[in-house]
PDB file of C-alpha atoms in Angstrom:
ATOM      1  CA  GLY A   5     176.519 150.606 -29.215  1.00 40.00           C
ATOM      2  CA  ALA A   6     174.897 148.224 -26.754  1.00 39.00           C
ATOM      3  CA  ARG A   7     172.891 145.288 -27.955  1.00 41.00           C
ATOM      4  CA  GLY A   8     169.319 144.549 -26.950  1.00 42.00           C
ATOM      5  CA  GLY A   9     167.276 141.616 -28.209  1.00 44.00           C
ATOM      6  CA  GLY A  10     169.866 140.874 -30.882  1.00 47.00           C
ATOM      7  CA  ILE A  11     169.442 144.324 -32.447  1.00 46.00           C
ATOM      8  CA  VAL A  12     172.271 146.856 -32.490  1.00 47.00           C
ATOM      9  CA  MET A  13     171.149 149.885 -30.496  1.00 54.00           C
ATOM     10  CA  VAL A  14     172.631 153.242 -31.455  1.00 66.00           C
ATOM     11  CA  GLN A  15     171.812 156.778 -30.468  1.00 78.00           C
ATOM     12  CA  LEU A  16     169.675 158.100 -33.317  1.00 84.00           C
ATOM     13  CA  ARG A  17     170.506 161.492 -34.691  1.00 92.00           C
ATOM     14  CA  GLU A  18     167.705 164.005 -34.247  1.00 93.00           C
ATOM     15  CA  GLU A  19     167.040 164.320 -37.963  1.00 93.00           C
ATOM     16  CA  VAL A  20     166.695 160.535 -38.294  1.00 94.00           C
ATOM     17  CA  GLY A  21     164.222 160.415 -35.419  1.00 92.00           C
ATOM     18  CA  ARG A  22     162.143 163.177 -37.002  1.00 93.00           C
ATOM     19  CA  ALA A  23     162.199 161.490 -40.408  1.00 94.00           C
ATOM     20  CA  LEU A  24     161.171 158.161 -38.915  1.00 94.00           C
ATOM     21  CA  GLN A  25     158.015 159.661 -37.410  1.00 92.00           C
ATOM     22  CA  ASP A  26     156.827 160.809 -40.834  1.00 93.00           C
ATOM     23  CA  CYS A  27     158.442 158.261 -43.146  1.00 96.00           C
ATOM     24  CA  VAL A  28     155.345 156.174 -43.970  1.00 94.00           C
ATOM     25  CA  ARG A  29     153.216 157.968 -46.562  1.00 94.00           C
ATOM     26  CA  ARG A  30     149.842 156.658 -47.733  1.00 93.00           C
ATOM     27  CA  ARG A  31     148.579 157.326 -51.245  1.00 90.00           C
ATOM     28  CA  LYS A  32     146.330 155.755 -53.893  1.00 83.00           C
ATOM     29  CA  ASP A  33     147.232 154.453 -57.332  1.00 76.00           C
ATOM     30  CA  ILE A  34     145.284 155.010 -60.556  1.00 67.00           C
ATOM     31  CA  ARG A  35     142.903 152.198 -59.619  1.00 68.00           C
ATOM     32  CA  SER A  36     142.245 153.842 -56.216  1.00 67.00           C
ATOM     33  CA  GLN A  37     144.119 151.022 -54.485  1.00 81.00           C
ATOM     34  CA  VAL A  38     145.901 151.987 -51.267  1.00 87.00           C
ATOM     35  CA  GLU A  39     149.700 151.927 -51.448  1.00 94.00           C
ATOM     36  CA  TYR A  40     152.483 153.176 -49.190  1.00 95.00           C
ATOM     37  CA  GLU A  41     155.862 154.819 -49.612  1.00 96.00           C
ATOM     38  CA  ILE A  42     158.637 154.613 -47.015  1.00 97.00           C
ATOM     39  CA  ILE A  43     160.811 157.736 -47.335  1.00 97.00           C
ATOM     40  CA  LEU A  44     164.219 157.617 -45.646  1.00 97.00           C
ATOM     41  CA  GLY A  45     166.454 158.969 -48.382  1.00 97.00           C
ATOM     42  CA  SER A  46     169.241 161.558 -48.067  1.00 97.00           C
ATOM     43  CA  LEU A  47     169.647 161.155 -44.296  1.00 97.00           C
ATOM     44  CA  ASP A  48     173.280 159.923 -44.276  1.00 96.00           C
ATOM     45  CA  LEU A  49     171.955 156.698 -42.716  1.00 97.00           C
ATOM     46  CA  SER A  50     174.513 154.094 -41.708  1.00 96.00           C
ATOM     47  CA  ASP A  51     173.927 150.342 -41.571  1.00 97.00           C
ATOM     48  CA  GLN A  52     173.874 150.516 -37.778  1.00 96.00           C
ATOM     49  CA  GLU A  53     171.177 153.187 -37.774  1.00 96.00           C
ATOM     50  CA  LEU A  54     169.000 151.283 -40.230  1.00 97.00           C
ATOM     51  CA  GLU A  55     169.403 148.096 -38.185  1.00 96.00           C
ATOM     52  CA  SER A  56     168.477 149.930 -34.994  1.00 95.00           C
ATOM     53  CA  ILE A  57     165.203 151.300 -36.414  1.00 95.00           C
ATOM     54  CA  SER A  58     164.096 148.139 -38.246  1.00 94.00           C
ATOM     55  CA  GLU A  59     161.748 146.933 -35.508  1.00 93.00           C
ATOM     56  CA  ARG A  60     160.148 150.374 -35.174  1.00 95.00           C
ATOM     57  CA  LEU A  61     159.893 150.670 -38.944  1.00 96.00           C
ATOM     58  CA  GLN A  62     158.023 147.364 -39.182  1.00 95.00           C
ATOM     59  CA  GLU A  63     155.588 148.624 -36.541  1.00 96.00           C
ATOM     60  CA  LEU A  64     155.050 151.876 -38.450  1.00 95.00           C
ATOM     61  CA  ILE A  65     154.283 149.930 -41.640  1.00 95.00           C
ATOM     62  CA  VAL A  66     151.978 147.325 -40.112  1.00 96.00           C
ATOM     63  CA  THR A  67     149.928 149.475 -37.703  1.00 95.00           C
ATOM     64  CA  PRO A  68     147.917 151.440 -40.316  1.00 93.00           C
ATOM     65  CA  LEU A  69     147.396 148.286 -42.384  1.00 94.00           C
ATOM     66  CA  LEU A  70     145.587 146.626 -39.476  1.00 95.00           C
ATOM     67  CA  GLU A  71     142.715 149.028 -40.172  1.00 93.00           C
ATOM     68  CA  LEU A  72     142.321 148.067 -43.828  1.00 91.00           C
ATOM     69  CA  ASP A  73     139.767 145.625 -45.187  1.00 91.00           C
ATOM     70  CA  PRO A  74     141.662 142.339 -45.651  1.00 92.00           C
ATOM     71  CA  ALA A  75     140.263 142.242 -49.186  1.00 89.00           C
ATOM     72  CA  HIS A  76     142.556 145.203 -50.005  1.00 88.00           C
ATOM     73  CA  LEU A  77     145.702 143.426 -48.821  1.00 92.00           C
ATOM     74  CA  PRO A  78     148.516 143.088 -49.617  1.00 93.00           C
ATOM     75  CA  VAL A  79     149.240 146.724 -50.459  1.00 94.00           C
ATOM     76  CA  ALA A  80     152.268 147.870 -52.447  1.00 95.00           C
ATOM     77  CA  LEU A  81     155.292 149.290 -50.614  1.00 96.00           C
ATOM     78  CA  ASP A  82     157.818 151.584 -52.300  1.00 97.00           C
ATOM     79  CA  ILE A  83     161.062 152.006 -50.343  1.00 98.00           C
ATOM     80  CA  SER A  84     163.214 155.144 -50.746  1.00 98.00           C
ATOM     81  CA  LEU A  85     166.657 154.836 -49.122  1.00 98.00           C
ATOM     82  CA  GLU A  86     168.782 156.558 -51.751  1.00 98.00           C
ATOM     83  CA  ASN A  87     171.693 158.860 -50.942  1.00 98.00           C
ATOM     84  CA  ASN A  88     172.748 157.260 -47.669  1.00 98.00           C
ATOM     85  CA  PHE A  89     175.871 155.463 -46.392  1.00 98.00           C
ATOM     86  CA  LEU A  90     174.488 151.916 -46.454  1.00 98.00           C
ATOM     87  CA  GLN A  91     176.823 149.011 -47.227  1.00 98.00           C
ATOM     88  CA  GLY A  92     175.173 145.683 -46.473  1.00 97.00           C
ATOM     89  CA  SER A  93     174.030 144.740 -42.971  1.00 97.00           C
ATOM     90  CA  GLY A  94     171.367 147.464 -42.885  1.00 97.00           C
ATOM     91  CA  ILE A  95     169.875 146.126 -46.112  1.00 98.00           C
ATOM     92  CA  ALA A  96     169.840 142.637 -44.606  1.00 97.00           C
ATOM     93  CA  SER A  97     167.754 143.940 -41.682  1.00 97.00           C
ATOM     94  CA  LEU A  98     165.488 145.859 -44.056  1.00 97.00           C
ATOM     95  CA  CYS A  99     164.878 142.837 -46.299  1.00 98.00           C
ATOM     96  CA  THR A 100     164.101 140.690 -43.252  1.00 97.00           C
ATOM     97  CA  LEU A 101     161.422 143.108 -42.037  1.00 96.00           C
ATOM     98  CA  LEU A 102     159.970 143.446 -45.560  1.00 97.00           C
ATOM     99  CA  ALA A 103     159.803 139.660 -45.835  1.00 97.00           C
ATOM    100  CA  ASN A 104     158.055 139.559 -42.444  1.00 96.00           C
ATOM    101  CA  VAL A 105     155.481 142.096 -43.586  1.00 96.00           C
ATOM    102  CA  ARG A 106     154.843 140.005 -46.712  1.00 96.00           C
ATOM    103  CA  GLU A 107     154.589 136.758 -44.762  1.00 95.00           C
ATOM    104  CA  MET A 108     152.001 138.375 -42.494  1.00 94.00           C
ATOM    105  CA  GLY A 109     149.967 139.199 -45.606  1.00 94.00           C
ATOM    106  CA  PHE A 110     150.030 142.980 -45.188  1.00 95.00           C
ATOM    107  CA  ALA A 111     152.222 144.301 -47.996  1.00 96.00           C
ATOM    108  CA  PHE A 112     154.612 143.398 -50.783  1.00 96.00           C
ATOM    109  CA  THR A 113     157.699 145.370 -51.754  1.00 97.00           C
ATOM    110  CA  ARG A 114     157.214 146.851 -55.212  1.00 96.00           C
ATOM    111  CA  CYS A 115     160.090 149.323 -55.584  1.00 97.00           C
ATOM    112  CA  MET A 116     163.447 149.684 -53.817  1.00 98.00           C
ATOM    113  CA  LYS A 117     165.399 152.895 -54.389  1.00 98.00           C
ATOM    114  CA  LEU A 118     168.849 152.127 -53.029  1.00 98.00           C
ATOM    115  CA  HIS A 119     170.972 154.106 -55.480  1.00 98.00           C
ATOM    116  CA  HIS A 120     173.839 156.341 -54.373  1.00 98.00           C
ATOM    117  CA  ASN A 121     174.862 154.305 -51.341  1.00 98.00           C
ATOM    118  CA  SER A 122     177.934 152.120 -50.790  1.00 98.00           C
ATOM    119  CA  LEU A 123     176.176 148.775 -51.155  1.00 98.00           C
ATOM    120  CA  ASN A 124     178.494 145.847 -51.760  1.00 98.00           C
ATOM    121  CA  ASP A 125     177.949 142.200 -52.638  1.00 98.00           C
ATOM    122  CA  SER A 126     176.900 141.385 -49.055  1.00 98.00           C
ATOM    123  CA  ALA A 127     173.625 143.218 -49.806  1.00 98.00           C
ATOM    124  CA  ALA A 128     172.910 141.099 -52.886  1.00 98.00           C
ATOM    125  CA  GLY A 129     171.867 137.929 -51.046  1.00 98.00           C
ATOM    126  CA  PRO A 130     169.208 139.629 -48.895  1.00 98.00           C
ATOM    127  CA  ILE A 131     167.797 141.441 -51.941  1.00 98.00           C
ATOM    128  CA  ALA A 132     167.679 138.179 -53.904  1.00 98.00           C
ATOM    129  CA  GLN A 133     165.992 136.435 -50.974  1.00 97.00           C
ATOM    130  CA  LEU A 134     163.330 139.159 -50.781  1.00 98.00           C
ATOM    131  CA  ILE A 135     162.617 138.708 -54.498  1.00 97.00           C
ATOM    132  CA  ARG A 136     162.253 134.954 -53.990  1.00 96.00           C
ATOM    133  CA  CYS A 137     160.104 135.168 -50.870  1.00 95.00           C
ATOM    134  CA  GLN A 138     157.534 137.263 -52.705  1.00 95.00           C
ATOM    135  CA  LEU A 139     157.512 134.905 -55.690  1.00 94.00           C
ATOM    136  CA  ASP A 140     157.240 131.891 -53.366  1.00 93.00           C
ATOM    137  CA  HIS A 141     154.479 133.312 -51.174  1.00 91.00           C
ATOM    138  CA  PRO A 142     151.587 130.804 -51.035  1.00 88.00           C
ATOM    139  CA  GLU A 143     149.072 133.490 -52.044  1.00 84.00           C
ATOM    140  CA  TYR A 144     151.081 134.638 -55.075  1.00 85.00           C
ATOM    141  CA  LYS A 145     149.159 133.826 -58.262  1.00 78.00           C
ATOM    142  CA  GLY A 146     151.463 135.309 -60.887  1.00 78.00           C
ATOM    143  CA  GLY A 147     150.238 138.924 -60.655  1.00 85.00           C
ATOM    144  CA  PRO A 148     152.064 142.181 -59.891  1.00 90.00           C
ATOM    145  CA  SER A 149     152.680 141.601 -56.153  1.00 93.00           C
ATOM    146  CA  VAL A 150     156.434 141.231 -56.747  1.00 95.00           C
ATOM    147  CA  VAL A 151     159.481 143.476 -56.767  1.00 96.00           C
ATOM    148  CA  GLN A 152     158.963 145.563 -59.907  1.00 96.00           C
ATOM    149  CA  GLU A 153     161.797 148.119 -59.647  1.00 97.00           C
ATOM    150  CA  LEU A 154     165.323 147.862 -58.229  1.00 98.00           C
ATOM    151  CA  HIS A 155     167.371 151.074 -58.308  1.00 98.00           C
ATOM    152  CA  LEU A 156     170.922 149.989 -57.443  1.00 98.00           C
ATOM    153  CA  SER A 157     173.091 152.358 -59.468  1.00 98.00           C
ATOM    154  CA  HIS A 158     176.069 154.204 -57.981  1.00 98.00           C
ATOM    155  CA  ASN A 159     177.025 151.496 -55.489  1.00 98.00           C
ATOM    156  CA  GLN A 160     179.831 148.916 -55.147  1.00 98.00           C
ATOM    157  CA  PHE A 161     178.270 145.731 -56.564  1.00 98.00           C
ATOM    158  CA  THR A 162     180.638 143.499 -58.528  1.00 98.00           C
ATOM    159  CA  ASP A 163     179.649 140.870 -61.092  1.00 98.00           C
ATOM    160  CA  LYS A 164     179.170 138.395 -58.238  1.00 98.00           C
ATOM    161  CA  GLY A 165     176.527 140.526 -56.531  1.00 98.00           C
ATOM    162  CA  VAL A 166     174.694 141.385 -59.736  1.00 98.00           C
ATOM    163  CA  ARG A 167     174.597 137.691 -60.674  1.00 98.00           C
ATOM    164  CA  THR A 168     173.186 136.792 -57.258  1.00 98.00           C
ATOM    165  CA  ILE A 169     170.292 139.209 -57.780  1.00 98.00           C
ATOM    166  CA  SER A 170     169.726 138.332 -61.445  1.00 97.00           C
ATOM    167  CA  ASN A 171     169.645 134.606 -60.657  1.00 97.00           C
ATOM    168  CA  ALA A 172     166.659 135.200 -58.388  1.00 96.00           C
ATOM    169  CA  VAL A 173     164.834 136.788 -61.321  1.00 96.00           C
ATOM    170  CA  ILE A 174     165.663 134.475 -64.230  1.00 94.00           C
ATOM    171  CA  GLY A 175     163.187 131.631 -64.394  1.00 77.00           C
ATOM    172  CA  GLY A 176     161.435 132.837 -61.272  1.00 80.00           C
ATOM    173  CA  GLY A 177     158.278 134.575 -62.449  1.00 89.00           C
ATOM    174  CA  TYR A 178     159.602 137.440 -64.571  1.00 95.00           C
ATOM    175  CA  PRO A 179     158.378 139.106 -66.659  1.00 95.00           C
ATOM    176  CA  PHE A 180     155.527 139.520 -64.191  1.00 94.00           C
ATOM    177  CA  HIS A 181     151.837 139.986 -65.082  1.00 90.00           C
ATOM    178  CA  THR A 182     150.019 143.263 -64.467  1.00 88.00           C
ATOM    179  CA  TYR A 183     146.356 143.442 -63.493  1.00 82.00           C
ATOM    180  CA  ASP A 184     145.404 143.667 -67.184  1.00 82.00           C
ATOM    181  CA  ARG A 185     147.587 140.586 -67.881  1.00 83.00           C
ATOM    182  CA  SER A 186     150.305 142.534 -69.690  1.00 90.00           C
ATOM    183  CA  ARG A 187     153.807 141.210 -69.069  1.00 93.00           C
ATOM    184  CA  ILE A 188     156.458 143.549 -67.677  1.00 94.00           C
ATOM    185  CA  PRO A 189     160.186 143.012 -66.992  1.00 96.00           C
ATOM    186  CA  LEU A 190     161.879 143.915 -63.720  1.00 97.00           C
ATOM    187  CA  TRP A 191     163.197 147.468 -63.992  1.00 97.00           C
ATOM    188  CA  ILE A 192     166.764 147.219 -62.672  1.00 97.00           C
ATOM    189  CA  ARG A 193     169.391 149.964 -62.656  1.00 97.00           C
ATOM    190  CA  VAL A 194     172.929 148.775 -61.951  1.00 97.00           C
ATOM    191  CA  GLU A 195     175.034 151.287 -63.860  1.00 97.00           C
ATOM    192  CA  GLN A 196     177.909 153.036 -62.078  1.00 97.00           C
ATOM    193  CA  ASN A 197     178.898 149.885 -60.188  1.00 98.00           C
ATOM    194  CA  PRO A 198     182.243 148.051 -60.617  1.00 98.00           C
ATOM    195  CA  SER A 199     180.424 145.345 -62.592  1.00 98.00           C
ATOM    196  CA  THR A 200     179.985 144.300 -66.217  1.00 97.00           C
ATOM    197  CA  PRO A 201     176.926 145.825 -67.967  1.00 95.00           C
ATOM    198  CA  LEU A 202     173.985 143.517 -67.340  1.00 96.00           C
ATOM    199  CA  ARG A 203     173.342 142.503 -70.950  1.00 94.00           C
ATOM    200  CA  ARG A 204     176.980 141.460 -71.391  1.00 95.00           C
ATOM    201  CA  LEU A 205     177.193 139.858 -67.939  1.00 97.00           C
ATOM    202  CA  LEU A 206     174.204 137.597 -68.598  1.00 96.00           C
ATOM    203  CA  GLY A 207     175.535 136.651 -72.037  1.00 95.00           C
ATOM    204  CA  ASP A 208     172.093 136.585 -73.679  1.00 94.00           C
ATOM    205  CA  PRO A 209     170.711 139.788 -75.254  1.00 89.00           C
ATOM    206  CA  ASN A 210     167.207 138.295 -75.211  1.00 92.00           C
ATOM    207  CA  LEU A 211     167.163 138.535 -71.410  1.00 96.00           C
ATOM    208  CA  VAL A 212     167.411 142.337 -71.311  1.00 96.00           C
ATOM    209  CA  CYS A 213     165.385 145.177 -72.850  1.00 95.00           C
ATOM    210  CA  ASP A 214     167.408 148.402 -72.926  1.00 91.00           C
ATOM    211  CA  ALA A 215     164.170 150.453 -72.606  1.00 87.00           C
ATOM    212  CA  ARG A 216     165.302 152.918 -75.257  1.00 86.00           C
ATOM    213  CA  GLY A 217     162.169 152.793 -77.407  1.00 85.00           C
ATOM    214  CA  PRO A 218     159.074 154.957 -76.755  1.00 88.00           C
ATOM    215  CA  ASN A 219     156.988 151.881 -75.892  1.00 90.00           C
ATOM    216  CA  CYS A 220     159.329 150.488 -73.241  1.00 92.00           C
ATOM    217  CA  GLY A 221     159.705 151.769 -69.682  1.00 89.00           C
ATOM    218  CA  PRO A 222     159.161 150.849 -66.014  1.00 88.00           C
ATOM    219  CA  ARG A 223     155.502 149.957 -66.586  1.00 85.00           C
ATOM    220  CA  LYS A 224     155.505 148.750 -70.192  1.00 91.00           C
ATOM    221  CA  CYS A 225     157.509 146.715 -72.685  1.00 94.00           C
ATOM    222  CA  ALA A 226     156.939 146.218 -76.411  1.00 93.00           C
ATOM    223  CA  CYS A 227     159.547 143.465 -76.855  1.00 94.00           C
ATOM    224  CA  LYS A 228     158.436 140.134 -78.291  1.00 92.00           C
ATOM    225  CA  PRO A 229     158.902 137.989 -76.313  1.00 93.00           C
ATOM    226  CA  VAL A 230     159.071 140.138 -73.195  1.00 95.00           C
ATOM    227  CA  PRO A 231     162.404 139.571 -71.376  1.00 96.00           C
ATOM    228  CA  PRO A 232     162.819 139.320 -67.589  1.00 97.00           C
ATOM    229  CA  PHE A 233     164.861 142.558 -67.312  1.00 97.00           C
ATOM    230  CA  HIS A 234     164.661 146.215 -68.255  1.00 95.00           C
ATOM    231  CA  SER A 235     168.104 147.753 -67.812  1.00 93.00           C
ATOM    232  CA  GLN A 236     169.615 150.929 -69.225  1.00 76.00           C
TER     233      GLN A 236
END
């Protein structure tokens, strides 16, 4: 398609346009804190389509947050982009806009559901950079305003890509602290990729909880000490 302002412009399919209008959903967590979910899963989205809507998507995220009391910011964002045809460049655009939203102080990315796509190692760098930008944010004080869940199964990441992402986590603030000061690993799903299982790839079983016990899961971990990763 034609280019405008450095962004690839493509003709959006009707179903994508409809989904975009209603993709930002507001809800409240158990502490009555406002949080948002971005729902764009199962739309057969290509990289080019995701790139073309990134500017509009940032506007849709930021506009309602302008009305919130600054004391309630940043809010948590959960991103659902599973079951699409994404490979890499679309994720780069997405991570750039999510980093922008964090830098502006509006929201942090808490969960990314990117499973069942065709993501390759070119997507790993942008994901790793998003993890780092949230950890490095000047207002970050060691709490839960970090990426907490990464659903990357059923893609095309090799060991190189998985290492790129895991290197952003190790020694970088994980396990993170919850509001009650519990420590929780990053929940990362990378099975069904052409890569070595995470525990074996990292070469240190103390870095990974397999989350098989009743007291370990996405929001809790009973390991002592708590490792940086949960991975099944």
